[in-house]
């Protein structure tokens, strides 16, 4: 009730205000890039084009730019980029990919063009590996204790994943994801108001399934010993296990991510939590982009994984 009264009071106070918005609709198409390069076995590149307001896209080809030209450089050396006309492992149909890992400290540059749309370019540097740490994983809770470096700003990420292994001779294995559970903190304002950010993502982009990735900045604990922890729940359902007996294993994926990756995740989280903008009481939040000449993001990550373990 108190929240409702506050909202009504704010609306009444602002009812006499008049705001004029200048709307400048997009009049020419742009390219949208999304790529998070890193130390996974495959690096995926997603490229789309935008359409100006009022222009109806060709629905057959609107999301697939097979004729686009993409150049990916790692420390100045050009790498062969492949196009996936159909889903191939972790690579969705309509995306490009580069086989092999990208080492920590390497600079990744991407240029892309399509038809008459202006060329785009972006770059990122793959962060150093997640520091030595103590990992504790139990049913529904994970914690990682690390010593943060004081010399720079670091961004960390954690995800829990599982694998069901059949006990018979079938050799069946079912990988599955786990979702982090948000703390009981009420957010009702113009942006993120907690220490962490949850990023619900296409799993191939971060080489991590389809669960969500929880991220932290070391801004509040730079140079200190810190324990990163959260509650989690499994996305494995009883129907997945019919017909066999199984052993269930879990492990933790430990990420360090680039500033571009963090800024993108933070901007998405701010958009999701900018509740006042939904009712016209605050400016809208913008999505972060480091792509010159276009939209989207090129970020990077380094990845370590803990060992598989059964939980009691």
CSV table of C-alpha atoms in Angstrom, one decimal, residues 21 188-191 270-286:
chain,number,residue,atom,x,y,z
A,21,UNK,CA,10.6,14.4,-26.9
A,188,UNK,CA,12.2,-0.7,-7.8
A,189,UNK,CA,14.0,2.2,-9.3
A,190,UNK,CA,16.0,3.3,-12.3
A,191,UNK,CA,18.7,0.6,-12.5
A,270,UNK,CA,19.7,-1.7,-15.9
A,271,UNK,CA,17.1,-1.9,-18.7
A,272,UNK,CA,15.4,-4.8,-17.0
A,273,UNK,CA,15.3,-3.1,-13.7
A,274,UNK,CA,14.4,0.5,-14.8
A,275,UNK,CA,10.8,0.1,-13.6
A,276,UNK,CA,10.2,3.8,-13.3
A,277,UNK,CA,10.9,4.2,-17.1
A,278,UNK,CA,8.0,1.8,-17.8
A,279,UNK,CA,5.5,4.3,-16.3
A,280,UNK,CA,7.2,7.4,-17.7
A,281,UNK,CA,8.8,8.6,-14.4
A,282,UNK,CA,12.5,8.2,-15.5
A,283,UNK,CA,14.6,8.3,-18.7
A,284,UNK,CA,14.9,5.0,-20.5
A,285,UNK,CA,18.2,3.1,-20.2
A,286,UNK,CA,20.4,2.5,-23.2
